[in-house]
Structures are given as C-alpha cells and as structure tokens.
C-alpha cells in the first residue's frame, strides 16, 4: 500500500473515532454517571471563572473535588465549549498526531493506534468523561517532546521548562513520579544558575496558577481543612506512598530513557494496586470491586507510560533493522 494511502487511512480512522467520541460525550448526561470526575473538574474550573472556592463545594455525587488548580486551567477551554469531556477527545487527537510524527514506521503508528482504540480502560475514560488518563497522557507527551527537541541540552530554556513543570505538577500529585524519574538527575547535575532560574520560574507559575483559588478562600480554617493535598492523598494506604521514595533513587540506576519510562509506569501502577490489595484484605474482593469500595480506574494511570514504552521499543527495533 502506498504511503499516501496509509496516511489517508490513518487520519480517516482518527477522524471517525474523534467524531464518534465527540457525539458520545455530547449525548451522555453527566448527571446520570456514577463517576464524578467530570463534575469535580467543573468545580475546579468554576473556581477560576466564578471565584468560588472549589474544595468546599460538592459535585453531583456529593463528593469533594481533589483536583489541583492547574487541572482547572486544563479543562477551561472544554468547559467553555460546553463539556469538559471533550478533553479526552482532544488528547486522543494529540496522541494520534504524536504517533504520526514520531513513529519510525507506518506499521508502528497503526499498531499503537490499534492498542489505544482497543483498550476498554481508555474507552471507559471517554464514556465517563474522566480526565485522569488524559492528564497523564499530556505529561508523558510533554516528556517525550522535550527530550526529543532538547536532547543535548534539556535546560536550554530553563524558564520555560520550569513554568511547564510547575503547571503539570499542579494538575495531579501523581505526575511528580515521572517528572522526578525523568528529569531529577539532569536537574541535579545542571549549573547553579540554571537551577535558580528553574526554581524561580516554577514558583512564579505556581503563584499565578494558584492565585484564583487562593483569592476565593473564605477563611484560613477552610484552606487548612479543605485543600487538594489533603483530599488527594487519601486514596491509598501510607505504605503505598513509601514507593515515592524510590523515585529519587531510580534516576541514578540507568540513563536509558525508555527504562525510566518503564519504572515510571511500574510505580504509577503499584501505588493504587497496593491500595486495592489492602481494601480486598479488609472487606473482600467482591465488596471491593462491586460495591465501589475501591476505584479500579486508578490502575489505568499506567497506560500512557506503557504505550509510550511500547512505542519507543518498536521504534528502536525499526531503526535497528534499517541500520
């Protein structure tokens, strides 16, 4: 098959799936869902647009939002379009473009697209209007882009890098794992002047992102008792968070980029997995899985790094065969 025909076929598949997903998101009534990520994200966006403190309000299921402030900015364009669920469609298109531009062979891009489209977990994310995996996809796509463009000098633009890192860190706590694993060693070995620029940039961007939320806080007690850190770090037992300590050790084990991606996927998976095992031990597997004692969708956070890891391995094999 000619390359031009493959390109048309690839983008036809992407286009059809994007349209179908858009229609699905449009047709699903969020209030009918037993998943509250979309309404929690709306609360975060409203904290920006309406000046309402998002962490003292309840979503459509009566739960508190644990979203970090930057996630509100991420969902803002889609909220303005009418549904935060469009974020998932957008991320799929971005991921498809990433595959098209970076895969070393057409068969790899088609295979990776097939893996995405055949994943029940990713389809569920779209149906549930969940921003969880989309958030992780954007983080790993940023990592891949930055590593590719600035491979020889990762901190060529320290102020830009610091601002972007600050933004991603302020979307979800879990994104700290891949960012530390993939960048800590290079940051540690960089010059002091670069470190200072990065830290200042991160602090400034963090202040800008958090300012709307801070301005909407009614009082100090509310901020102390109801904030995203306390609300987001209660998803797994304490022992699971001990795995976070390994993220500071792994960067020194290997310099191979794809190995670091693999370790990121492993830790991101293990934290909720340990939480699930603890819940099963306490209340039984049937209650855990069928009575909503544990949200197994957290296990799907490892899908973005796994797909990136597979894609990088296939690219390496393709380049090796050509050589």
PDB file of C-alpha atoms in Angstrom:
ATOM      1  CA  UNK A   1       0.000   0.000   0.000  1.00  0.00           C
ATOM      2  CA  UNK A   2       1.329   3.442  -0.930  1.00  0.00           C
ATOM      3  CA  UNK A   3       2.438   5.787   1.813  1.00  0.00           C
ATOM      4  CA  UNK A   4      -0.094   8.448   0.789  1.00  0.00           C
ATOM      5  CA  UNK A   5      -2.890   5.878   1.037  1.00  0.00           C
ATOM      6  CA  UNK A   6      -1.704   4.851   4.504  1.00  0.00           C
ATOM      7  CA  UNK A   7      -1.678   8.479   5.608  1.00  0.00           C
ATOM      8  CA  UNK A   8      -5.254   8.958   4.396  1.00  0.00           C
ATOM      9  CA  UNK A   9      -6.344   5.742   6.085  1.00  0.00           C
ATOM     10  CA  UNK A  10      -4.636   6.705   9.348  1.00  0.00           C
ATOM     11  CA  UNK A  11      -6.253  10.115   9.562  1.00  0.00           C
ATOM     12  CA  UNK A  12      -9.608   8.727   8.437  1.00  0.00           C
ATOM     13  CA  UNK A  13      -9.550   6.340  11.399  1.00  0.00           C
ATOM     14  CA  UNK A  14      -8.524   9.165  13.736  1.00  0.00           C
ATOM     15  CA  UNK A  15     -11.177  11.481  12.311  1.00  0.00           C
ATOM     16  CA  UNK A  16     -14.025   8.956  12.511  1.00  0.00           C
ATOM     17  CA  UNK A  17     -13.145   7.963  16.065  1.00  0.00           C
ATOM     18  CA  UNK A  18     -12.853  11.617  17.114  1.00  0.00           C
ATOM     19  CA  UNK A  19     -16.267  12.463  15.669  1.00  0.00           C
ATOM     20  CA  UNK A  20     -17.870   9.404  17.256  1.00  0.00           C
ATOM     21  CA  UNK A  21     -16.320  10.215  20.639  1.00  0.00           C
ATOM     22  CA  UNK A  22     -17.439  13.831  20.401  1.00  0.00           C
ATOM     23  CA  UNK A  23     -21.003  12.716  19.720  1.00  0.00           C
ATOM     24  CA  UNK A  24     -20.826  10.224  22.584  1.00  0.00           C
ATOM     25  CA  UNK A  25     -19.606  12.868  25.025  1.00  0.00           C
ATOM     26  CA  UNK A  26     -22.301  15.239  23.787  1.00  0.00           C
ATOM     27  CA  UNK A  27     -25.061  12.645  24.170  1.00  0.00           C
ATOM     28  CA  UNK A  28     -24.154  11.381  27.666  1.00  0.00           C
ATOM     29  CA  UNK A  29     -25.833  13.162  30.548  1.00  0.00           C
ATOM     30  CA  UNK A  30     -23.104  13.650  33.128  1.00  0.00           C
ATOM     31  CA  UNK A  31     -25.592  13.658  35.986  1.00  0.00           C
ATOM     32  CA  UNK A  32     -26.548  10.081  35.095  1.00  0.00           C
ATOM     33  CA  UNK A  33     -22.992   8.850  35.555  1.00  0.00           C
ATOM     34  CA  UNK A  34     -21.834   7.162  38.738  1.00  0.00           C
ATOM     35  CA  UNK A  35     -18.440   8.788  38.179  1.00  0.00           C
ATOM     36  CA  UNK A  36     -17.808  12.319  39.387  1.00  0.00           C
ATOM     37  CA  UNK A  37     -14.511  13.298  37.755  1.00  0.00           C
ATOM     38  CA  UNK A  38     -16.239  15.483  35.182  1.00  0.00           C
ATOM     39  CA  UNK A  39     -18.259  17.376  37.804  1.00  0.00           C
ATOM     40  CA  UNK A  40     -15.224  17.649  40.094  1.00  0.00           C
ATOM     41  CA  UNK A  41     -13.343  19.205  37.185  1.00  0.00           C
ATOM     42  CA  UNK A  42     -16.229  21.599  36.593  1.00  0.00           C
ATOM     43  CA  UNK A  43     -15.984  22.720  40.220  1.00  0.00           C
ATOM     44  CA  UNK A  44     -12.280  23.409  39.699  1.00  0.00           C
ATOM     45  CA  UNK A  45     -12.978  25.394  36.530  1.00  0.00           C
ATOM     46  CA  UNK A  46     -15.711  27.369  38.251  1.00  0.00           C
ATOM     47  CA  UNK A  47     -13.209  28.290  40.934  1.00  0.00           C
ATOM     48  CA  UNK A  48     -11.304  30.091  38.172  1.00  0.00           C
ATOM     49  CA  UNK A  49     -14.212  31.556  36.228  1.00  0.00           C
ATOM     50  CA  UNK A  50     -16.622  32.384  39.048  1.00  0.00           C
ATOM     51  CA  UNK A  51     -14.343  32.871  42.046  1.00  0.00           C
ATOM     52  CA  UNK A  52     -15.968  30.047  44.027  1.00  0.00           C
ATOM     53  CA  UNK A  53     -13.646  28.075  46.291  1.00  0.00           C
ATOM     54  CA  UNK A  54     -13.820  24.603  44.707  1.00  0.00           C
ATOM     55  CA  UNK A  55     -12.764  22.469  47.688  1.00  0.00           C
ATOM     56  CA  UNK A  56     -15.636  23.388  49.982  1.00  0.00           C
ATOM     57  CA  UNK A  57     -18.278  22.513  47.385  1.00  0.00           C
ATOM     58  CA  UNK A  58     -19.662  19.129  46.373  1.00  0.00           C
ATOM     59  CA  UNK A  59     -20.008  17.604  42.923  1.00  0.00           C
ATOM     60  CA  UNK A  60     -23.073  15.833  41.531  1.00  0.00           C
ATOM     61  CA  UNK A  61     -22.353  12.726  43.643  1.00  0.00           C
ATOM     62  CA  UNK A  62     -21.889  14.716  46.831  1.00  0.00           C
ATOM     63  CA  UNK A  63     -18.109  14.289  46.881  1.00  0.00           C
ATOM     64  CA  UNK A  64     -15.353  16.868  47.344  1.00  0.00           C
ATOM     65  CA  UNK A  65     -13.094  17.752  44.427  1.00  0.00           C
ATOM     66  CA  UNK A  66      -9.419  16.881  44.912  1.00  0.00           C
ATOM     67  CA  UNK A  67      -8.215  18.412  41.654  1.00  0.00           C
ATOM     68  CA  UNK A  68      -5.168  20.628  41.820  1.00  0.00           C
ATOM     69  CA  UNK A  69      -5.713  24.165  40.464  1.00  0.00           C
ATOM     70  CA  UNK A  70      -3.887  23.721  37.124  1.00  0.00           C
ATOM     71  CA  UNK A  71      -6.311  20.983  36.128  1.00  0.00           C
ATOM     72  CA  UNK A  72      -8.964  23.682  36.087  1.00  0.00           C
ATOM     73  CA  UNK A  73      -6.967  25.635  33.512  1.00  0.00           C
ATOM     74  CA  UNK A  74      -6.534  22.436  31.509  1.00  0.00           C
ATOM     75  CA  UNK A  75     -10.266  21.840  31.459  1.00  0.00           C
ATOM     76  CA  UNK A  76     -11.227  25.506  30.975  1.00  0.00           C
ATOM     77  CA  UNK A  77     -11.289  25.555  27.123  1.00  0.00           C
ATOM     78  CA  UNK A  78     -13.527  22.484  27.024  1.00  0.00           C
ATOM     79  CA  UNK A  79     -15.780  23.831  29.769  1.00  0.00           C
ATOM     80  CA  UNK A  80     -16.226  26.923  27.614  1.00  0.00           C
ATOM     81  CA  UNK A  81     -17.100  24.642  24.669  1.00  0.00           C
ATOM     82  CA  UNK A  82     -19.858  23.113  26.751  1.00  0.00           C
ATOM     83  CA  UNK A  83     -18.439  19.891  28.207  1.00  0.00           C
ATOM     84  CA  UNK A  84     -15.169  19.091  29.993  1.00  0.00           C
ATOM     85  CA  UNK A  85     -15.439  15.609  28.464  1.00  0.00           C
ATOM     86  CA  UNK A  86     -14.124  16.994  25.182  1.00  0.00           C
ATOM     87  CA  UNK A  87     -10.700  16.988  26.852  1.00  0.00           C
ATOM     88  CA  UNK A  88     -10.470  13.235  26.216  1.00  0.00           C
ATOM     89  CA  UNK A  89     -11.190  13.690  22.509  1.00  0.00           C
ATOM     90  CA  UNK A  90      -8.568  16.422  22.292  1.00  0.00           C
ATOM     91  CA  UNK A  91      -5.925  14.272  23.987  1.00  0.00           C
ATOM     92  CA  UNK A  92      -6.675  11.378  21.627  1.00  0.00           C
ATOM     93  CA  UNK A  93      -6.101  13.676  18.648  1.00  0.00           C
ATOM     94  CA  UNK A  94      -2.858  14.979  20.170  1.00  0.00           C
ATOM     95  CA  UNK A  95      -1.663  11.430  20.852  1.00  0.00           C
ATOM     96  CA  UNK A  96      -2.551  10.406  17.283  1.00  0.00           C
ATOM     97  CA  UNK A  97      -0.568  13.350  15.911  1.00  0.00           C
ATOM     98  CA  UNK A  98       2.351  12.396  18.158  1.00  0.00           C
ATOM     99  CA  UNK A  99       2.316   8.849  16.773  1.00  0.00           C
ATOM    100  CA  UNK A 100       2.090  10.097  13.200  1.00  0.00           C
ATOM    101  CA  UNK A 101       5.048  12.471  13.584  1.00  0.00           C
ATOM    102  CA  UNK A 102       7.383  10.320  15.700  1.00  0.00           C
ATOM    103  CA  UNK A 103       6.845   6.650  14.815  1.00  0.00           C
ATOM    104  CA  UNK A 104       9.691   5.388  12.651  1.00  0.00           C
ATOM    105  CA  UNK A 105       7.393   3.142  10.602  1.00  0.00           C
ATOM    106  CA  UNK A 106       3.765   3.347   9.475  1.00  0.00           C
ATOM    107  CA  UNK A 107       3.039  -0.085  10.939  1.00  0.00           C
ATOM    108  CA  UNK A 108       4.085   1.172  14.364  1.00  0.00           C
ATOM    109  CA  UNK A 109       1.724   4.140  14.265  1.00  0.00           C
ATOM    110  CA  UNK A 110      -1.164   1.887  13.174  1.00  0.00           C
ATOM    111  CA  UNK A 111      -0.347  -0.689  15.844  1.00  0.00           C
ATOM    112  CA  UNK A 112      -0.203   1.941  18.597  1.00  0.00           C
ATOM    113  CA  UNK A 113      -3.463   3.436  17.350  1.00  0.00           C
ATOM    114  CA  UNK A 114      -5.000  -0.044  17.488  1.00  0.00           C
ATOM    115  CA  UNK A 115      -3.824  -0.508  21.081  1.00  0.00           C
ATOM    116  CA  UNK A 116      -5.465   2.775  22.062  1.00  0.00           C
ATOM    117  CA  UNK A 117      -8.753   2.075  20.291  1.00  0.00           C
ATOM    118  CA  UNK A 118      -8.976  -1.486  21.631  1.00  0.00           C
ATOM    119  CA  UNK A 119      -8.377  -0.544  25.263  1.00  0.00           C
ATOM    120  CA  UNK A 120     -11.554  -0.894  27.382  1.00  0.00           C
ATOM    121  CA  UNK A 121      -9.973   1.328  30.048  1.00  0.00           C
ATOM    122  CA  UNK A 122      -9.390   4.188  27.602  1.00  0.00           C
ATOM    123  CA  UNK A 123     -12.858   3.842  26.096  1.00  0.00           C
ATOM    124  CA  UNK A 124     -14.260   3.947  29.634  1.00  0.00           C
ATOM    125  CA  UNK A 125     -12.357   7.180  30.274  1.00  0.00           C
ATOM    126  CA  UNK A 126     -14.182   8.761  27.351  1.00  0.00           C
ATOM    127  CA  UNK A 127     -17.599   7.394  28.336  1.00  0.00           C
ATOM    128  CA  UNK A 128     -17.115   8.538  31.933  1.00  0.00           C
ATOM    129  CA  UNK A 129     -15.764  11.946  30.883  1.00  0.00           C
ATOM    130  CA  UNK A 130     -12.781  11.262  33.120  1.00  0.00           C
ATOM    131  CA  UNK A 131      -9.698  13.467  32.937  1.00  0.00           C
ATOM    132  CA  UNK A 132      -7.413  11.053  34.816  1.00  0.00           C
ATOM    133  CA  UNK A 133      -5.639   9.246  31.973  1.00  0.00           C
ATOM    134  CA  UNK A 134      -5.772  12.289  29.696  1.00  0.00           C
ATOM    135  CA  UNK A 135      -3.844  14.202  32.344  1.00  0.00           C
ATOM    136  CA  UNK A 136      -1.125  11.519  32.393  1.00  0.00           C
ATOM    137  CA  UNK A 137      -1.035  11.341  28.589  1.00  0.00           C
ATOM    138  CA  UNK A 138      -0.275  15.054  28.352  1.00  0.00           C
ATOM    139  CA  UNK A 139       2.509  14.745  30.915  1.00  0.00           C
ATOM    140  CA  UNK A 140       4.234  11.897  29.096  1.00  0.00           C
ATOM    141  CA  UNK A 141       3.777  13.527  25.698  1.00  0.00           C
ATOM    142  CA  UNK A 142       5.427  16.637  27.116  1.00  0.00           C
ATOM    143  CA  UNK A 143       8.313  14.497  28.421  1.00  0.00           C
ATOM    144  CA  UNK A 144       8.775  12.813  25.041  1.00  0.00           C
ATOM    145  CA  UNK A 145       8.612  16.126  23.171  1.00  0.00           C
ATOM    146  CA  UNK A 146      11.050  17.899  25.460  1.00  0.00           C
ATOM    147  CA  UNK A 147      13.523  15.004  25.483  1.00  0.00           C
ATOM    148  CA  UNK A 148      13.443  14.851  21.690  1.00  0.00           C
ATOM    149  CA  UNK A 149      13.764  18.587  20.995  1.00  0.00           C
ATOM    150  CA  UNK A 150      16.337  19.387  23.692  1.00  0.00           C
ATOM    151  CA  UNK A 151      18.122  16.048  23.933  1.00  0.00           C
ATOM    152  CA  UNK A 152      21.563  17.593  24.053  1.00  0.00           C
ATOM    153  CA  UNK A 153      20.614  20.380  26.458  1.00  0.00           C
ATOM    154  CA  UNK A 154      17.424  19.729  28.411  1.00  0.00           C
ATOM    155  CA  UNK A 155      17.566  23.072  30.193  1.00  0.00           C
ATOM    156  CA  UNK A 156      18.311  25.242  27.208  1.00  0.00           C
ATOM    157  CA  UNK A 157      15.153  27.165  28.128  1.00  0.00           C
ATOM    158  CA  UNK A 158      15.100  26.866  31.932  1.00  0.00           C
ATOM    159  CA  UNK A 159      12.361  29.438  32.498  1.00  0.00           C
ATOM    160  CA  UNK A 160      10.010  27.740  30.033  1.00  0.00           C
ATOM    161  CA  UNK A 161      10.824  24.293  31.406  1.00  0.00           C
ATOM    162  CA  UNK A 162      10.255  25.428  34.984  1.00  0.00           C
ATOM    163  CA  UNK A 163       6.900  27.008  34.113  1.00  0.00           C
ATOM    164  CA  UNK A 164       5.694  23.882  32.306  1.00  0.00           C
ATOM    165  CA  UNK A 165       6.837  21.582  35.099  1.00  0.00           C
ATOM    166  CA  UNK A 166       5.047  23.754  37.648  1.00  0.00           C
ATOM    167  CA  UNK A 167       1.871  23.613  35.581  1.00  0.00           C
ATOM    168  CA  UNK A 168       1.898  19.829  35.290  1.00  0.00           C
ATOM    169  CA  UNK A 169       2.752  19.294  38.956  1.00  0.00           C
ATOM    170  CA  UNK A 170      -0.257  21.428  39.855  1.00  0.00           C
ATOM    171  CA  UNK A 171      -2.645  19.199  37.893  1.00  0.00           C
ATOM    172  CA  UNK A 172      -2.241  15.990  39.929  1.00  0.00           C
ATOM    173  CA  UNK A 173       0.143  14.778  42.592  1.00  0.00           C
ATOM    174  CA  UNK A 174       0.903  11.540  40.725  1.00  0.00           C
ATOM    175  CA  UNK A 175       2.610  13.382  37.854  1.00  0.00           C
ATOM    176  CA  UNK A 176       5.510  14.133  40.199  1.00  0.00           C
ATOM    177  CA  UNK A 177       6.575  10.486  39.784  1.00  0.00           C
ATOM    178  CA  UNK A 178       7.540  10.552  36.078  1.00  0.00           C
ATOM    179  CA  UNK A 179       8.843  14.121  36.234  1.00  0.00           C
ATOM    180  CA  UNK A 180      11.244  13.256  39.065  1.00  0.00           C
ATOM    181  CA  UNK A 181      12.336   9.979  37.476  1.00  0.00           C
ATOM    182  CA  UNK A 182      12.896  11.501  34.027  1.00  0.00           C
ATOM    183  CA  UNK A 183      14.452  14.852  34.978  1.00  0.00           C
ATOM    184  CA  UNK A 184      15.906  14.725  38.502  1.00  0.00           C
ATOM    185  CA  UNK A 185      19.402  13.560  37.539  1.00  0.00           C
ATOM    186  CA  UNK A 186      19.776  16.204  34.827  1.00  0.00           C
ATOM    187  CA  UNK A 187      18.453  18.908  37.131  1.00  0.00           C
ATOM    188  CA  UNK A 188      20.840  17.871  39.907  1.00  0.00           C
ATOM    189  CA  UNK A 189      23.806  17.973  37.523  1.00  0.00           C
ATOM    190  CA  UNK A 190      22.887  21.326  35.965  1.00  0.00           C
ATOM    191  CA  UNK A 191      24.621  24.587  36.825  1.00  0.00           C
ATOM    192  CA  UNK A 192      23.505  26.600  39.848  1.00  0.00           C
ATOM    193  CA  UNK A 193      22.355  29.497  37.675  1.00  0.00           C
ATOM    194  CA  UNK A 194      20.049  27.182  35.742  1.00  0.00           C
ATOM    195  CA  UNK A 195      18.670  25.697  38.956  1.00  0.00           C
ATOM    196  CA  UNK A 196      17.857  29.165  40.270  1.00  0.00           C
ATOM    197  CA  UNK A 197      16.070  30.145  37.051  1.00  0.00           C
ATOM    198  CA  UNK A 198      14.053  26.935  37.100  1.00  0.00           C
ATOM    199  CA  UNK A 199      13.031  27.301  40.740  1.00  0.00           C
ATOM    200  CA  UNK A 200      12.051  30.949  40.280  1.00  0.00           C
ATOM    201  CA  UNK A 201      10.062  30.108  37.176  1.00  0.00           C
ATOM    202  CA  UNK A 202       8.286  27.256  38.939  1.00  0.00           C
ATOM    203  CA  UNK A 203       7.446  29.470  41.918  1.00  0.00           C
ATOM    204  CA  UNK A 204       6.114  32.285  39.729  1.00  0.00           C
ATOM    205  CA  UNK A 205       3.995  29.968  37.593  1.00  0.00           C
ATOM    206  CA  UNK A 206       2.735  28.201  40.711  1.00  0.00           C
ATOM    207  CA  UNK A 207       1.653  31.502  42.234  1.00  0.00           C
ATOM    208  CA  UNK A 208      -0.151  32.540  39.045  1.00  0.00           C
ATOM    209  CA  UNK A 209      -1.977  29.210  38.829  1.00  0.00           C
ATOM    210  CA  UNK A 210      -2.968  29.123  42.497  1.00  0.00           C
ATOM    211  CA  UNK A 211      -3.895  32.800  42.803  1.00  0.00           C
ATOM    212  CA  UNK A 212      -7.558  32.485  41.671  1.00  0.00           C
ATOM    213  CA  UNK A 213      -8.073  29.656  44.145  1.00  0.00           C
ATOM    214  CA  UNK A 214      -6.333  31.481  46.981  1.00  0.00           C
ATOM    215  CA  UNK A 215      -8.384  34.616  46.338  1.00  0.00           C
ATOM    216  CA  UNK A 216     -11.588  32.593  46.605  1.00  0.00           C
ATOM    217  CA  UNK A 217     -10.768  31.055  50.013  1.00  0.00           C
ATOM    218  CA  UNK A 218     -13.374  32.263  52.538  1.00  0.00           C
ATOM    219  CA  UNK A 219     -11.089  31.853  55.574  1.00  0.00           C
ATOM    220  CA  UNK A 220      -7.908  30.207  56.836  1.00  0.00           C
ATOM    221  CA  UNK A 221      -9.673  27.267  58.503  1.00  0.00           C
ATOM    222  CA  UNK A 222     -11.311  26.333  55.219  1.00  0.00           C
ATOM    223  CA  UNK A 223      -7.959  26.358  53.430  1.00  0.00           C
ATOM    224  CA  UNK A 224      -6.319  24.285  56.165  1.00  0.00           C
ATOM    225  CA  UNK A 225      -9.052  21.637  56.335  1.00  0.00           C
ATOM    226  CA  UNK A 226     -10.264  21.569  52.736  1.00  0.00           C
ATOM    227  CA  UNK A 227      -7.439  21.644  50.216  1.00  0.00           C
ATOM    228  CA  UNK A 228      -6.440  19.394  47.289  1.00  0.00           C
ATOM    229  CA  UNK A 229      -3.364  17.962  49.016  1.00  0.00           C
ATOM    230  CA  UNK A 230      -5.295  16.501  51.938  1.00  0.00           C
ATOM    231  CA  UNK A 231      -8.145  15.408  49.671  1.00  0.00           C
ATOM    232  CA  UNK A 232      -5.938  13.807  47.010  1.00  0.00           C
ATOM    233  CA  UNK A 233      -3.546  11.891  49.247  1.00  0.00           C
ATOM    234  CA  UNK A 234      -6.176   9.717  50.895  1.00  0.00           C
ATOM    235  CA  UNK A 235      -6.579   7.278  48.011  1.00  0.00           C
ATOM    236  CA  UNK A 236      -4.069   4.634  49.118  1.00  0.00           C
ATOM    237  CA  UNK A 237      -2.566   3.318  52.379  1.00  0.00           C
ATOM    238  CA  UNK A 238       0.514   5.002  53.734  1.00  0.00           C
ATOM    239  CA  UNK A 239       2.768   2.092  52.778  1.00  0.00           C
ATOM    240  CA  UNK A 240       1.958   2.683  49.105  1.00  0.00           C
ATOM    241  CA  UNK A 241       3.364   6.190  49.299  1.00  0.00           C
ATOM    242  CA  UNK A 242       6.678   4.812  50.504  1.00  0.00           C
ATOM    243  CA  UNK A 243       7.176   3.875  46.864  1.00  0.00           C
ATOM    244  CA  UNK A 244       7.575   7.584  46.176  1.00  0.00           C
ATOM    245  CA  UNK A 245      10.957   7.407  47.875  1.00  0.00           C
ATOM    246  CA  UNK A 246      12.185   5.134  45.097  1.00  0.00           C
ATOM    247  CA  UNK A 247      11.582   7.877  42.527  1.00  0.00           C
ATOM    248  CA  UNK A 248      14.592   9.729  43.938  1.00  0.00           C
ATOM    249  CA  UNK A 249      16.782   6.638  43.590  1.00  0.00           C
ATOM    250  CA  UNK A 250      15.743   5.307  40.169  1.00  0.00           C
ATOM    251  CA  UNK A 251      17.186   8.206  38.106  1.00  0.00           C
ATOM    252  CA  UNK A 252      20.661   7.138  39.238  1.00  0.00           C
ATOM    253  CA  UNK A 253      20.178   3.496  38.247  1.00  0.00           C
ATOM    254  CA  UNK A 254      20.140   3.995  34.488  1.00  0.00           C
ATOM    255  CA  UNK A 255      20.427   6.694  31.853  1.00  0.00           C
ATOM    256  CA  UNK A 256      18.275   4.832  29.351  1.00  0.00           C
ATOM    257  CA  UNK A 257      15.221   6.919  28.664  1.00  0.00           C
ATOM    258  CA  UNK A 258      12.867   4.031  27.993  1.00  0.00           C
ATOM    259  CA  UNK A 259      13.920   2.212  31.161  1.00  0.00           C
ATOM    260  CA  UNK A 260      12.948   5.314  33.124  1.00  0.00           C
ATOM    261  CA  UNK A 261       9.588   5.339  31.354  1.00  0.00           C
ATOM    262  CA  UNK A 262       9.102   1.711  32.399  1.00  0.00           C
ATOM    263  CA  UNK A 263       9.934   2.420  36.046  1.00  0.00           C
ATOM    264  CA  UNK A 264       7.515   5.352  35.973  1.00  0.00           C
ATOM    265  CA  UNK A 265       4.737   3.071  34.709  1.00  0.00           C
ATOM    266  CA  UNK A 266       5.570   0.470  37.358  1.00  0.00           C
ATOM    267  CA  UNK A 267       5.393   2.871  40.309  1.00  0.00           C
ATOM    268  CA  UNK A 268       2.291   4.632  38.978  1.00  0.00           C
ATOM    269  CA  UNK A 269       0.622   1.228  38.774  1.00  0.00           C
ATOM    270  CA  UNK A 270       1.846  -0.120  42.107  1.00  0.00           C
ATOM    271  CA  UNK A 271       0.538   2.739  44.271  1.00  0.00           C
ATOM    272  CA  UNK A 272      -3.179   2.168  43.501  1.00  0.00           C
ATOM    273  CA  UNK A 273      -2.609  -1.590  43.171  1.00  0.00           C
ATOM    274  CA  UNK A 274      -1.349  -1.785  46.758  1.00  0.00           C
ATOM    275  CA  UNK A 275      -4.357   0.290  47.810  1.00  0.00           C
ATOM    276  CA  UNK A 276      -6.661  -2.190  46.056  1.00  0.00           C
ATOM    277  CA  UNK A 277      -4.983  -5.181  47.732  1.00  0.00           C
ATOM    278  CA  UNK A 278      -5.331  -3.559  51.165  1.00  0.00           C
ATOM    279  CA  UNK A 279      -9.020  -2.919  50.517  1.00  0.00           C
ATOM    280  CA  UNK A 280      -9.567  -6.513  49.358  1.00  0.00           C
ATOM    281  CA  UNK A 281      -7.922  -7.808  52.540  1.00  0.00           C
ATOM    282  CA  UNK A 282     -10.147  -5.572  54.673  1.00  0.00           C
ATOM    283  CA  UNK A 283     -13.561  -6.028  53.027  1.00  0.00           C
ATOM    284  CA  UNK A 284     -13.168  -8.832  50.480  1.00  0.00           C
ATOM    285  CA  UNK A 285     -12.698  -8.782  46.729  1.00  0.00           C
ATOM    286  CA  UNK A 286     -16.420  -8.808  45.833  1.00  0.00           C
ATOM    287  CA  UNK A 287     -17.207  -5.802  48.020  1.00  0.00           C
ATOM    288  CA  UNK A 288     -14.080  -4.031  46.801  1.00  0.00           C
ATOM    289  CA  UNK A 289     -14.850  -4.450  43.113  1.00  0.00           C
ATOM    290  CA  UNK A 290     -18.652  -4.376  43.017  1.00  0.00           C
ATOM    291  CA  UNK A 291     -19.663  -2.163  45.933  1.00  0.00           C
ATOM    292  CA  UNK A 292     -17.461   0.794  44.990  1.00  0.00           C
ATOM    293  CA  UNK A 293     -15.028   0.396  47.870  1.00  0.00           C
ATOM    294  CA  UNK A 294     -12.116   0.995  45.511  1.00  0.00           C
ATOM    295  CA  UNK A 295     -11.971   2.792  42.181  1.00  0.00           C
ATOM    296  CA  UNK A 296     -10.116   0.358  39.913  1.00  0.00           C
ATOM    297  CA  UNK A 297      -9.881   3.029  37.200  1.00  0.00           C
ATOM    298  CA  UNK A 298      -6.855   4.367  39.089  1.00  0.00           C
ATOM    299  CA  UNK A 299      -4.952   1.342  37.791  1.00  0.00           C
ATOM    300  CA  UNK A 300      -5.287   2.747  34.266  1.00  0.00           C
ATOM    301  CA  UNK A 301      -2.965   5.645  35.117  1.00  0.00           C
ATOM    302  CA  UNK A 302      -0.089   3.424  33.966  1.00  0.00           C
ATOM    303  CA  UNK A 303      -1.472   3.119  30.415  1.00  0.00           C
ATOM    304  CA  UNK A 304       0.132   6.304  28.988  1.00  0.00           C
ATOM    305  CA  UNK A 305       3.711   5.363  30.011  1.00  0.00           C
ATOM    306  CA  UNK A 306       3.146   1.754  28.937  1.00  0.00           C
ATOM    307  CA  UNK A 307       2.035   2.859  25.465  1.00  0.00           C
ATOM    308  CA  UNK A 308       4.984   5.235  25.215  1.00  0.00           C
ATOM    309  CA  UNK A 309       7.329   2.452  26.339  1.00  0.00           C
ATOM    310  CA  UNK A 310       5.965   0.042  23.710  1.00  0.00           C
ATOM    311  CA  UNK A 311       6.178   2.688  21.001  1.00  0.00           C
ATOM    312  CA  UNK A 312       9.790   3.539  21.852  1.00  0.00           C
ATOM    313  CA  UNK A 313      10.765  -0.144  21.816  1.00  0.00           C
ATOM    314  CA  UNK A 314       9.168  -0.661  18.415  1.00  0.00           C
ATOM    315  CA  UNK A 315      10.889   2.452  17.069  1.00  0.00           C
ATOM    316  CA  UNK A 316      14.237   1.162  18.311  1.00  0.00           C
ATOM    317  CA  UNK A 317      13.674  -2.192  16.597  1.00  0.00           C
ATOM    318  CA  UNK A 318      12.677  -0.485  13.345  1.00  0.00           C
ATOM    319  CA  UNK A 319      15.776   1.714  13.358  1.00  0.00           C
ATOM    320  CA  UNK A 320      17.961  -1.300  14.183  1.00  0.00           C
ATOM    321  CA  UNK A 321      16.569  -3.257  11.218  1.00  0.00           C
ATOM    322  CA  UNK A 322      17.107  -0.326   8.868  1.00  0.00           C
ATOM    323  CA  UNK A 323      20.704   0.032  10.072  1.00  0.00           C
TER     324      UNK A 323
END
